[in-house]
Short mmCIF file of C-alpha atoms in Angstrom, two decimals:
data_model
loop_
_atom_site.label_atom_id
_atom_site.label_comp_id
_atom_site.label_asym_id
_atom_site.label_seq_id
_atom_site.Cartn_x
_atom_site.Cartn_y
_atom_site.Cartn_z
CA MET A 18 20.81 0.41 -5.57
CA ASN A 19 20.62 -0.60 -9.09
CA ARG A 20 20.87 -4.21 -9.76
CA LYS A 21 19.54 -6.81 -11.80
CA PRO A 22 16.10 -8.29 -9.81
CA HIS A 23 16.58 -12.04 -8.17
CA ALA A 24 14.76 -14.89 -10.01
CA LEU A 25 11.27 -14.75 -7.53
CA LEU A 26 11.19 -10.72 -8.08
CA PRO A 27 8.14 -10.12 -9.94
CA VAL A 28 7.12 -8.70 -13.05
CA VAL A 29 6.19 -4.77 -12.94
CA ALA A 30 5.46 -1.81 -14.58
CA VAL A 31 8.36 0.47 -15.37
CA LEU A 32 7.63 4.36 -16.28
CA ALA A 33 10.97 5.38 -18.57
CA LEU A 34 12.79 8.80 -16.34
CA PRO A 35 13.50 10.53 -19.70
CA ALA A 36 9.16 10.21 -21.02
CA LEU A 37 9.09 11.49 -17.49
CA VAL A 38 11.24 14.69 -17.68
CA LEU A 39 10.23 15.49 -21.13
CA ALA A 40 6.71 15.45 -20.06
CA GLN A 41 7.05 17.72 -17.42
CA GLN A 42 8.15 20.26 -19.78
CA ALA A 43 5.04 19.63 -21.31
CA THR A 44 1.32 20.49 -21.04
CA GLN A 45 0.21 16.69 -21.04
CA PRO A 46 -0.36 14.29 -17.73
CA PRO A 47 3.39 14.05 -16.55
CA TRP A 48 2.74 9.95 -16.90
CA ALA A 49 1.49 10.34 -20.74
CA GLY A 50 3.00 8.44 -23.15
CA LEU A 51 4.45 6.41 -20.55
CA GLY A 52 5.01 2.28 -21.22
CA ASP A 53 5.42 -0.81 -19.64
CA VAL A 54 9.17 -2.20 -19.71
CA HIS A 55 8.44 -5.44 -18.45
CA LEU A 56 10.62 -8.38 -18.18
CA ASP A 57 8.49 -11.43 -19.04
CA VAL A 58 5.37 -10.08 -20.75
CA VAL A 59 3.99 -11.51 -23.78
CA PRO A 60 2.72 -8.86 -25.60
CA ARG A 61 -0.90 -8.47 -26.10
CA THR A 62 -1.90 -8.87 -29.62
CA GLU A 63 -4.79 -6.80 -30.80
CA ALA A 64 -7.60 -9.58 -30.69
CA GLU A 65 -6.51 -10.07 -27.39
CA ARG A 66 -7.07 -6.73 -26.56
CA GLU A 67 -10.36 -7.21 -27.86
CA ARG A 68 -11.25 -10.24 -25.79
CA ILE A 69 -10.26 -8.23 -22.37
CA ALA A 70 -12.65 -5.57 -22.83
CA ALA A 71 -15.22 -7.70 -23.65
CA VAL A 72 -14.61 -9.96 -20.28
CA THR A 73 -14.17 -6.46 -18.37
CA ALA A 74 -16.72 -4.51 -19.48
CA LEU A 75 -19.31 -3.05 -17.23
CA PRO A 76 -21.67 -5.74 -17.30
CA THR A 77 -25.33 -4.32 -17.51
CA ASP A 78 -27.59 -7.13 -16.21
CA PHE A 79 -27.55 -7.63 -12.37
CA SER A 80 -30.54 -10.26 -12.30
CA ALA A 81 -27.92 -12.69 -11.87
CA PRO A 82 -24.39 -13.64 -10.94
CA TRP A 83 -21.35 -12.49 -13.67
CA ASN A 84 -19.35 -14.97 -15.62
CA PHE A 85 -16.26 -16.00 -13.42
CA GLU A 86 -17.12 -13.22 -10.92
CA GLU A 87 -17.29 -15.96 -7.75
CA ASN A 88 -13.18 -16.64 -8.63
CA ALA A 89 -12.10 -13.02 -6.97
CA GLY A 90 -8.67 -13.66 -7.71
CA GLY A 91 -8.95 -15.80 -11.01
CA ALA A 92 -6.98 -19.71 -11.20
CA GLN A 93 -5.82 -18.46 -7.63
CA THR A 94 -8.57 -18.27 -5.85
CA VAL A 95 -9.41 -20.31 -3.12
CA ARG A 96 -12.83 -21.86 -1.13
CA ALA A 97 -13.45 -19.41 1.29
CA ARG A 98 -12.56 -20.68 5.43
CA GLY A 99 -15.20 -19.81 8.13
CA THR A 100 -12.00 -19.61 10.05
CA ALA A 101 -9.33 -17.66 10.84
CA ASP A 102 -6.62 -18.74 8.67
CA ALA A 103 -8.78 -17.78 5.34
CA PHE A 104 -6.47 -15.42 4.18
CA SER A 105 -3.15 -17.76 5.13
CA GLN A 106 -3.58 -19.80 1.93
CA PRO A 107 -1.23 -20.68 -0.79
CA ALA A 108 -2.58 -19.63 -4.33
CA ALA A 109 -4.80 -22.56 -5.67
CA ASN A 110 -2.68 -22.34 -8.95
CA LEU A 111 0.79 -23.03 -6.96
CA THR A 112 3.17 -25.90 -8.53
CA PHE A 113 4.59 -28.18 -5.97
CA GLU A 114 7.93 -26.56 -5.84
CA GLN A 115 6.64 -22.82 -5.46
CA GLU A 116 4.30 -24.76 -2.56
CA LEU A 117 7.35 -24.93 -1.01
CA ASP A 118 9.07 -21.67 -1.56
CA PHE A 119 5.47 -20.52 0.16
CA ARG A 120 5.79 -22.26 2.85
CA VAL A 121 9.35 -21.12 3.69
CA GLY A 122 8.49 -17.62 3.30
CA ASN A 123 5.49 -17.81 5.59
CA GLY A 124 7.57 -19.33 8.02
CA MET A 125 9.83 -16.17 7.91
CA PHE A 126 7.23 -13.93 7.61
CA ARG A 127 6.13 -15.48 11.24
CA ARG A 128 9.70 -15.24 12.59
CA ILE A 129 10.25 -13.80 15.68
CA TRP A 130 13.44 -11.33 16.26
CA VAL A 131 15.52 -10.88 18.87
CA SER A 132 18.43 -8.61 19.81
CA ALA A 133 21.82 -8.91 19.06
CA PRO A 134 24.32 -11.01 19.62
CA ALA A 135 22.44 -13.97 19.67
CA SER A 136 22.67 -17.92 19.03
CA THR A 137 19.77 -17.60 16.85
CA ILE A 138 22.16 -15.76 14.80
CA ALA A 139 19.47 -16.42 11.41
CA SER A 140 16.41 -14.65 13.56
CA ASP A 141 18.94 -11.68 15.46
CA GLY A 142 18.99 -8.27 14.63
CA LEU A 143 15.21 -6.68 16.03
CA GLY A 144 15.10 -3.06 16.30
CA PRO A 145 16.84 -1.54 18.71
CA LEU A 146 13.49 0.66 17.78
CA TYR A 147 10.66 -0.94 16.35
CA ASN A 148 6.82 -1.50 16.15
CA ALA A 149 6.54 -5.31 15.74
CA ARG A 150 8.63 -8.34 16.26
CA SER A 151 7.44 -10.20 13.46
CA CYS A 152 5.84 -9.11 10.00
CA GLN A 153 2.80 -11.77 11.55
CA ARG A 154 2.45 -9.49 14.73
CA CYS A 155 0.67 -6.06 12.66
CA HIS A 156 -0.43 -8.75 9.93
CA LEU A 157 -2.00 -11.04 12.17
CA LYS A 158 -3.10 -14.41 10.09
CA ASP A 159 -2.52 -11.93 7.47
CA GLY A 160 -5.61 -9.71 8.10
CA ARG A 161 -6.31 -6.25 8.92
CA GLY A 162 -4.70 -4.72 11.72
CA HIS A 163 -6.42 -2.25 14.24
CA PRO A 164 -6.47 0.75 16.67
CA PRO A 165 -5.75 0.03 19.91
CA GLU A 166 -9.05 -1.36 22.28
CA GLY A 167 -8.43 0.14 25.52
CA PRO A 168 -6.49 1.73 27.77
CA ASP A 169 -4.32 -1.99 28.46
CA ASP A 170 -4.40 -2.75 24.63
CA THR A 171 -1.24 -2.01 22.51
CA ALA A 172 -0.82 -0.48 18.84
CA VAL A 173 0.82 -3.24 17.58
CA SER A 174 -0.99 -3.22 14.62
CA MET A 175 -0.63 0.93 14.11
CA PHE A 176 1.55 3.82 14.16
CA LEU A 177 1.95 7.55 12.77
CA ARG A 178 3.65 7.70 9.88
CA VAL A 179 6.36 11.21 9.36
CA SER A 180 7.36 13.89 7.29
CA ILE A 181 8.49 17.47 6.58
CA PRO A 182 8.30 19.25 3.54
CA ALA A 183 11.87 18.72 1.33
CA PRO A 184 14.26 21.35 1.50
CA ASP A 185 15.12 20.86 -2.40
CA VAL A 186 11.34 20.45 -3.75
CA GLU A 187 12.48 21.60 -7.13
CA GLU A 188 15.30 18.92 -7.72
CA ILE A 189 13.04 15.73 -6.56
CA GLN A 190 10.16 17.64 -9.02
CA ARG A 191 13.08 16.66 -11.75
CA TYR A 192 12.80 13.16 -11.43
CA ILE A 193 8.97 13.02 -10.98
CA ALA A 194 6.76 15.58 -11.89
CA GLY A 195 4.01 17.37 -9.52
CA THR A 196 5.67 15.11 -6.42
CA HIS A 197 5.15 16.40 -3.14
CA ALA A 198 8.57 16.30 -1.56
CA THR A 199 9.36 15.42 1.71
CA ALA A 200 12.07 14.48 3.84
CA PRO A 201 12.18 12.51 7.08
CA ASP A 202 11.56 14.33 10.61
CA PRO A 203 15.36 15.19 11.15
CA THR A 204 14.91 13.08 15.10
CA TYR A 205 12.42 10.37 14.79
CA GLY A 206 12.35 9.29 10.84
CA THR A 207 10.06 8.43 8.41
CA GLN A 208 7.24 6.57 11.30
CA LEU A 209 7.33 6.30 14.64
CA GLN A 210 7.96 3.48 16.65
CA ASP A 211 6.67 2.25 20.40
CA PHE A 212 8.75 -0.34 20.77
CA SER A 213 12.51 -0.59 21.83
CA LEU A 214 14.88 -2.92 23.24
CA PRO A 215 16.45 -2.32 26.86
CA GLY A 216 18.42 0.87 27.19
CA HIS A 217 16.95 2.35 24.34
CA ALA A 218 13.58 4.73 24.88
CA PRO A 219 10.57 4.15 22.45
CA GLU A 220 9.90 7.08 20.64
CA TYR A 221 6.66 7.60 21.43
CA ARG A 222 3.34 6.45 23.05
CA LEU A 223 0.42 6.34 20.62
CA GLN A 224 -3.15 8.56 21.95
CA ILE A 225 -6.15 8.29 20.35
CA ASP A 226 -9.17 10.56 21.50
CA TYR A 227 -12.39 10.31 19.99
CA GLU A 228 -15.60 12.54 19.27
CA GLU A 229 -18.67 10.48 18.39
CA ILE A 230 -20.95 11.88 15.58
CA GLY A 231 -24.30 11.57 14.71
CA VAL A 232 -25.30 10.75 11.04
CA PRO A 233 -29.02 10.95 10.72
CA LEU A 234 -30.31 8.06 7.75
CA SER A 235 -33.72 7.83 5.99
CA GLY A 236 -36.32 5.70 7.72
CA GLY A 237 -35.45 7.29 10.99
CA GLU A 238 -31.90 5.01 11.62
CA VAL A 239 -29.26 7.40 12.99
CA ALA A 240 -25.11 5.99 12.48
CA ALA A 241 -23.02 6.96 14.86
CA LEU A 242 -19.60 7.46 13.88
CA ARG A 243 -16.27 8.48 15.88
CA ARG A 244 -13.84 11.26 14.53
CA PRO A 245 -10.30 10.38 16.46
CA ALA A 246 -7.60 12.52 16.86
CA TYR A 247 -4.21 11.55 16.90
CA THR A 248 -1.00 12.44 19.80
CA ALA A 249 2.35 11.29 19.62
CA ALA A 250 2.68 11.23 23.32
CA ASP A 251 5.43 10.74 25.59
CA LEU A 252 8.21 11.27 23.29
CA GLY A 253 11.55 9.68 23.66
CA TYR A 254 13.73 11.88 22.10
CA GLY A 255 12.55 15.81 22.04
CA PRO A 256 10.18 17.43 20.50
CA LEU A 257 9.14 16.63 16.68
CA HIS A 258 10.40 18.86 13.80
CA PRO A 259 7.87 22.17 13.76
CA ASP A 260 6.85 20.99 10.39
CA ALA A 261 6.36 17.48 11.36
CA MET A 262 3.19 16.28 9.01
CA LEU A 263 1.74 12.94 11.08
CA SER A 264 -0.36 9.67 9.40
CA PRO A 265 -1.73 6.91 11.33
CA ARG A 266 -2.22 3.57 9.45
CA ILE A 267 -3.31 0.21 10.74
CA ALA A 268 -1.82 -2.80 9.22
CA PRO A 269 -3.79 -3.60 5.44
CA GLN A 270 -4.56 -7.16 5.12
CA MET A 271 -1.87 -9.40 2.88
CA ILE A 272 -4.40 -11.26 0.14
CA GLY A 273 -3.84 -11.16 -3.63
CA MET A 274 -1.14 -8.42 -3.89
CA GLY A 275 0.76 -9.95 -7.01
CA LEU A 276 -2.48 -10.30 -8.77
CA LEU A 277 -2.20 -6.43 -8.47
CA GLU A 278 1.37 -6.16 -8.97
CA ALA A 279 0.78 -7.45 -12.30
CA ILE A 280 -2.09 -5.41 -13.68
CA PRO A 281 -0.53 -3.67 -16.57
CA SER A 282 0.19 0.06 -15.89
CA GLU A 283 -1.24 0.95 -18.84
CA ASP A 284 -5.01 -0.64 -17.41
CA ILE A 285 -4.41 1.65 -14.40
CA LEU A 286 -3.77 4.51 -16.12
CA ALA A 287 -6.22 4.39 -18.44
CA TRP A 288 -9.08 5.43 -15.76
CA ALA A 289 -6.74 7.92 -15.30
CA ASP A 290 -8.87 11.58 -14.93
CA PRO A 291 -6.91 14.44 -12.79
CA ASP A 292 -9.02 16.92 -14.31
CA ASP A 293 -12.35 15.29 -14.59
CA ALA A 294 -12.40 15.85 -17.67
CA ASP A 295 -15.85 13.67 -18.05
CA GLY A 296 -17.64 16.12 -15.41
CA ASP A 297 -18.69 12.90 -13.13
CA GLY A 298 -17.07 14.54 -10.11
CA ILE A 299 -14.23 11.55 -10.32
CA SER A 300 -10.64 12.86 -10.65
CA GLY A 301 -8.42 9.84 -9.88
CA THR A 302 -4.58 10.36 -10.54
CA PRO A 303 -2.19 7.59 -10.40
CA GLN A 304 0.64 7.79 -7.72
CA ILE A 305 4.01 7.63 -9.14
CA VAL A 306 7.53 7.14 -7.29
CA TRP A 307 11.33 6.29 -6.73
CA SER A 308 11.89 2.80 -7.05
CA ASP A 309 15.33 2.21 -4.95
CA VAL A 310 15.35 -1.21 -6.88
CA TYR A 311 15.38 0.30 -10.36
CA ASP A 312 16.42 3.48 -9.81
CA ARG A 313 13.66 5.24 -11.77
CA PRO A 314 9.80 6.22 -11.00
CA MET A 315 7.54 3.44 -11.17
CA LEU A 316 3.41 3.44 -11.00
CA GLY A 317 2.98 2.91 -7.09
CA ARG A 318 0.65 0.32 -6.21
CA PHE A 319 1.43 -0.83 -2.52
CA GLY A 320 -0.21 1.52 0.74
CA HIS A 321 -2.51 3.72 2.09
CA LYS A 322 -1.42 6.31 -0.32
CA ALA A 323 0.39 3.55 -2.55
CA GLY A 324 4.01 4.88 -1.59
CA ASN A 325 5.38 1.82 -3.10
CA PRO A 326 5.59 0.35 -6.28
CA THR A 327 6.41 -3.12 -5.92
CA VAL A 328 5.71 -5.99 -3.30
CA LEU A 329 9.52 -6.53 -2.76
CA GLU A 330 9.95 -2.81 -1.71
CA GLN A 331 7.16 -3.01 -0.02
CA THR A 332 8.25 -5.64 2.14
CA ALA A 333 11.45 -4.28 2.56
CA SER A 334 10.64 -1.53 3.52
CA ALA A 335 8.58 -3.22 6.32
CA PHE A 336 11.33 -5.15 7.70
CA ALA A 337 13.18 -1.76 8.18
CA GLY A 338 11.07 0.14 9.47
CA ASP A 339 8.36 -2.02 11.04
CA ILE A 340 11.63 -4.44 12.94
CA GLY A 341 14.47 -2.54 12.50
CA ILE A 342 16.16 -5.52 9.88
CA SER A 343 18.48 -4.46 7.64
CA ASN A 344 18.43 -6.11 4.16
CA PRO A 345 19.65 -5.41 1.00
CA ILE A 346 17.23 -2.43 -0.15
CA HIS A 347 17.27 -0.95 3.04
CA THR A 348 21.16 -1.35 4.15
CA ALA A 349 21.38 0.48 7.59
CA GLY A 350 21.86 -2.44 10.96
CA SER A 351 19.76 0.29 12.90
CA GLY A 352 17.06 0.30 10.97
CA GLU A 353 14.35 3.56 11.05
CA CYS A 354 17.12 5.04 13.82
CA THR A 355 18.12 8.50 12.91
CA ASP A 356 21.87 10.26 12.98
CA ALA A 357 19.98 12.40 15.96
CA GLN A 358 19.48 8.94 18.18
CA THR A 359 23.50 8.06 18.65
CA ASP A 360 22.84 5.40 21.34
CA CYS A 361 20.48 3.52 18.94
CA THR A 362 23.05 3.68 15.86
CA ALA A 363 25.61 2.44 17.69
CA ALA A 364 24.31 -0.55 18.98
CA LEU A 365 25.06 -4.32 17.94
CA ASP A 366 22.78 -4.86 15.11
CA GLY A 367 22.43 -8.72 13.89
CA ALA A 368 24.87 -8.20 10.45
CA ASP A 369 25.97 -11.98 9.14
CA ALA A 370 28.51 -11.94 6.33
CA GLU A 371 26.86 -15.32 5.41
CA HIS A 372 24.01 -13.35 4.88
CA GLY A 373 25.62 -10.61 3.06
CA GLY A 374 26.06 -8.57 5.62
CA PHE A 375 22.51 -7.97 6.32
CA GLU A 376 20.59 -9.11 9.02
CA ILE A 377 18.18 -10.76 6.05
CA ASP A 378 19.59 -11.46 3.20
CA GLN A 379 18.20 -11.49 -0.64
CA VAL A 380 17.24 -15.00 -0.90
CA GLY A 381 15.21 -14.45 2.44
CA LEU A 382 13.62 -11.06 1.40
CA ASP A 383 12.91 -12.49 -1.80
CA LEU A 384 11.10 -15.74 -0.28
CA VAL A 385 8.56 -13.55 1.80
CA THR A 386 8.09 -11.31 -1.04
CA PHE A 387 6.78 -14.56 -2.75
CA TYR A 388 4.84 -15.44 0.35
CA SER A 389 3.24 -11.91 0.14
CA ARG A 390 2.72 -12.05 -3.44
CA THR A 391 0.89 -15.48 -3.39
CA LEU A 392 -1.41 -15.28 -0.66
CA ALA A 393 -4.59 -16.75 -2.35
CA VAL A 394 -8.12 -14.79 -2.59
CA PRO A 395 -11.09 -16.37 -0.81
CA ALA A 396 -14.04 -17.23 -3.12
CA ARG A 397 -16.92 -14.87 -3.29
CA ARG A 398 -19.85 -15.99 -0.71
CA ASP A 399 -23.71 -16.37 -1.86
CA VAL A 400 -23.28 -14.30 -5.28
CA ASP A 401 -26.69 -15.81 -6.28
CA ALA A 402 -28.36 -14.81 -3.07
CA PRO A 403 -31.46 -11.89 -4.15
CA GLU A 404 -29.97 -9.46 -1.36
CA VAL A 405 -26.51 -9.88 -2.69
CA LEU A 406 -27.68 -9.22 -6.33
CA ARG A 407 -30.04 -5.83 -5.46
CA GLY A 408 -27.05 -4.63 -3.55
CA ARG A 409 -24.66 -5.24 -6.23
CA GLN A 410 -27.02 -3.45 -8.59
CA VAL A 411 -27.57 -0.44 -5.28
CA PHE A 412 -23.32 -0.42 -5.35
CA PHE A 413 -23.02 0.84 -9.39
CA ASP A 414 -26.56 2.87 -9.28
CA THR A 415 -24.67 4.85 -6.91
CA GLY A 416 -21.63 5.31 -8.65
CA CYS A 417 -19.50 3.11 -6.09
CA ALA A 418 -17.87 1.41 -8.80
CA SER A 419 -16.23 4.82 -10.47
CA CYS A 420 -13.12 4.50 -8.26
CA HIS A 421 -14.20 0.71 -6.90
CA ARG A 422 -13.41 -0.81 -10.31
CA PRO A 423 -14.25 -4.38 -10.47
CA ASN A 424 -12.11 -5.84 -12.84
CA TYR A 425 -8.85 -6.87 -14.45
CA VAL A 426 -6.99 -9.23 -16.62
CA THR A 427 -3.34 -9.77 -15.50
CA HIS A 428 -0.44 -9.14 -17.77
CA ARG A 429 0.43 -12.64 -19.68
CA LEU A 430 3.52 -13.73 -18.30
CA GLU A 431 6.61 -15.75 -19.86
CA GLY A 432 7.58 -19.14 -17.44
CA ASP A 433 5.25 -20.21 -14.34
CA ASP A 434 4.27 -17.24 -12.69
CA PRO A 435 0.91 -18.02 -11.09
CA ALA A 436 -0.13 -14.33 -11.71
CA SER A 437 -0.25 -14.54 -15.50
CA PHE A 438 -3.37 -13.40 -18.06
CA GLN A 439 -5.68 -14.07 -14.66
CA LEU A 440 -9.43 -12.36 -14.65
CA ILE A 441 -9.12 -10.78 -11.42
CA TRP A 442 -12.32 -9.15 -9.22
CA PRO A 443 -10.58 -6.75 -6.48
CA TYR A 444 -12.69 -3.72 -7.09
CA SER A 445 -9.71 -1.06 -7.23
CA ASP A 446 -8.65 1.64 -9.85
CA MET A 447 -5.38 1.80 -7.75
CA LEU A 448 -5.37 5.46 -8.35
CA LEU A 449 -5.46 8.58 -5.67
CA HIS A 450 -8.58 10.27 -5.26
CA ASP A 451 -9.64 13.24 -2.75
CA MET A 452 -11.55 11.59 0.06
CA GLY A 453 -12.48 15.32 1.64
CA PRO A 454 -11.37 16.77 4.63
CA GLY A 455 -12.60 14.07 7.44
CA LEU A 456 -10.67 11.46 6.22
CA ALA A 457 -7.63 13.65 5.46
CA ASP A 458 -4.58 13.26 7.23
CA ASN A 459 -2.91 16.80 5.71
CA ARG A 460 0.50 14.43 4.88
CA ARG A 461 1.42 14.68 1.89
CA GLU A 462 3.23 11.58 0.04
CA GLY A 463 4.61 11.26 -3.49
CA ARG A 464 2.46 12.78 -5.76
CA ALA A 465 -0.78 12.44 -2.91
CA ASP A 466 -1.60 15.25 -1.47
CA GLY A 467 -3.16 15.68 2.59
CA GLN A 468 -6.80 14.27 1.38
CA GLU A 469 -5.97 12.14 -1.19
CA TRP A 470 -5.67 8.22 -0.67
CA ARG A 471 -5.43 5.16 -2.94
CA THR A 472 -8.50 3.66 -3.59
CA ALA A 473 -8.69 0.39 -1.45
CA PRO A 474 -9.37 -3.12 -3.03
CA LEU A 475 -12.34 -4.73 -1.74
CA TRP A 476 -11.89 -8.31 -2.27
CA GLY A 477 -11.81 -10.14 1.16
CA ILE A 478 -13.70 -7.07 2.54
CA GLY A 479 -16.39 -9.32 3.85
CA MET A 480 -14.17 -12.15 5.73
CA THR A 481 -12.44 -9.14 7.81
CA GLU A 482 -13.97 -10.32 10.66
CA THR A 483 -13.61 -14.17 10.33
CA VAL A 484 -10.37 -13.29 9.98
CA SER A 485 -9.17 -10.70 11.83
CA GLY A 486 -11.58 -10.70 14.59
CA HIS A 487 -13.23 -7.29 14.51
CA THR A 488 -15.00 -5.03 11.79
CA TYR A 489 -12.15 -2.01 11.69
CA PHE A 490 -12.04 -0.41 8.42
CA LEU A 491 -10.01 2.81 6.58
CA HIS A 492 -6.69 3.66 6.65
CA ASP A 493 -6.60 4.26 10.97
CA GLY A 494 -9.76 1.57 11.16
CA ARG A 495 -12.09 4.45 12.63
CA ALA A 496 -14.61 3.07 11.13
CA ARG A 497 -16.44 0.59 13.10
CA SER A 498 -18.66 -1.45 10.47
CA LEU A 499 -19.09 -1.50 7.12
CA LEU A 500 -21.16 1.34 7.20
CA GLU A 501 -19.62 3.92 8.86
CA ALA A 502 -16.73 3.01 6.28
CA VAL A 503 -18.97 4.23 3.78
CA LEU A 504 -20.29 7.48 5.80
CA TRP A 505 -16.45 8.65 6.04
CA HIS A 506 -15.92 9.07 1.99
CA ALA A 507 -16.59 12.85 1.21
CA GLY A 508 -14.23 14.73 -1.49
CA GLU A 509 -14.93 12.84 -4.57
CA ALA A 510 -17.31 10.12 -3.22
CA GLN A 511 -19.54 12.98 -1.72
CA ALA A 512 -22.26 12.89 -4.15
CA ALA A 513 -22.26 8.11 -3.55
CA ARG A 514 -22.16 9.02 0.34
CA ASP A 515 -24.88 11.05 -0.11
CA THR A 516 -26.74 8.35 -1.79
CA VAL A 517 -26.52 5.63 0.51
CA VAL A 518 -27.75 8.11 3.18
CA GLU A 519 -30.81 9.08 0.95
CA MET A 520 -31.64 5.91 -0.28
CA PRO A 521 -34.52 3.44 1.31
CA PRO A 522 -32.83 1.48 3.96
CA GLU A 523 -33.81 -1.61 2.34
CA ASP A 524 -31.26 -0.25 -0.39
CA ARG A 525 -28.31 0.06 2.20
CA ALA A 526 -29.28 -2.94 3.92
CA ALA A 527 -28.62 -4.88 0.47
CA LEU A 528 -25.42 -2.43 -0.45
CA ILE A 529 -24.08 -3.85 2.78
CA ARG A 530 -25.05 -7.20 2.09
CA PHE A 531 -22.81 -7.45 -1.03
CA LEU A 532 -19.97 -5.82 0.25
CA GLU A 533 -20.53 -8.55 2.75
CA SER A 534 -19.90 -11.29 -0.04
CA LEU A 535 -17.05 -10.12 -1.14
#
């Protein structure tokens, strides 16, 4: 779909198709020479570039807090609340009118969808197959999802992605060089739904079996990890394709997304080093994905493998895949149903002429997108505590910052965009990294192979238990603590992980204390 974006659509980095195709034919990386094509960006002057380089340079003094690091989200930062609503606050710099849009978007984010037809025509169209009945059901309190915690718990904030190798790889690679071309499973589509409307079978039941693993640590400590094995049990529509690749995903936290979107692509690409030319063992690769809105390749930013380029497209795909709600980007009234699921595709949907023939129209989609873009990042806590300062130095000395890049300055945007020209501290380079076989899902996505994942932003990670009531981390929630999450790192992070295992216990405790302050 190729159309002019709605006024609420954020400014994003667009990669030019002709340059990408030419780059595929050259020896340089496929993103070399690609510039931003933005809507309302004020170009940086040379003097401004120098100021930004100075303020984002990696500090060397660890004896005191760094300037502005307490305000992780720049001017969007809000006071860290000690309640479950800590991630649900509007950005601090919204105008009065923008806060009204935020509140309306929040209402739509929380809306419980029902099956069609219904008297509540603005809320009907659920399914027929779905993972949740609202955005809020997966992202409870805008926080992190979790795997089922027992036989009586559902997987409402977790599902399995599915794909197969694409039949025409060369055609797809003409547009995005180096992509691992995939296609939906012919029966089950791109993700498995474990709920359904009456009269329709759910697609599967998520079964997880864990194996406990002991990891000896320095000082006589032993950490316990759990290795998951996933089964798509009780398949409702016959077998999966023989080449089906499955990947478990929990819902990520929602804060700071608009700020991540406003990071200049050149600042992300500057850290890319796919061949490890500097010899540090870190070889970050940018994800490049196709944008259905802009009808061209773009830098991927959102999702565990950076499979979506914009918050708008992340939102639209979640409406279609998770809830079964049609929208101007994903137009099928039956959501994720495939042609093989004939009863599902033939079912009544909630498409409404007043909403442009969709179950949620462009205005509604933009409002939910705006809400998602402007959820505030809470302020750091205890930035001057001695153990936090020591843990920050351990973080840098260990090499964690090689992937978890501390800070950026966002684009200067025209108008009153709240993400404009902010010094932010997400602790992510937004690139793909090989995390080793232990975390591998063996499912390719775009330019990410089966062992690569986008570096997860760390801001707010220390408030997970406050907001979500648990401490499950990584893409599938297997880690039950921050230490377990660190110990699962391998591949490019193997050296850093081994350093954590071998360091004095007090340094390891300080490292975790620093992460808890983020």
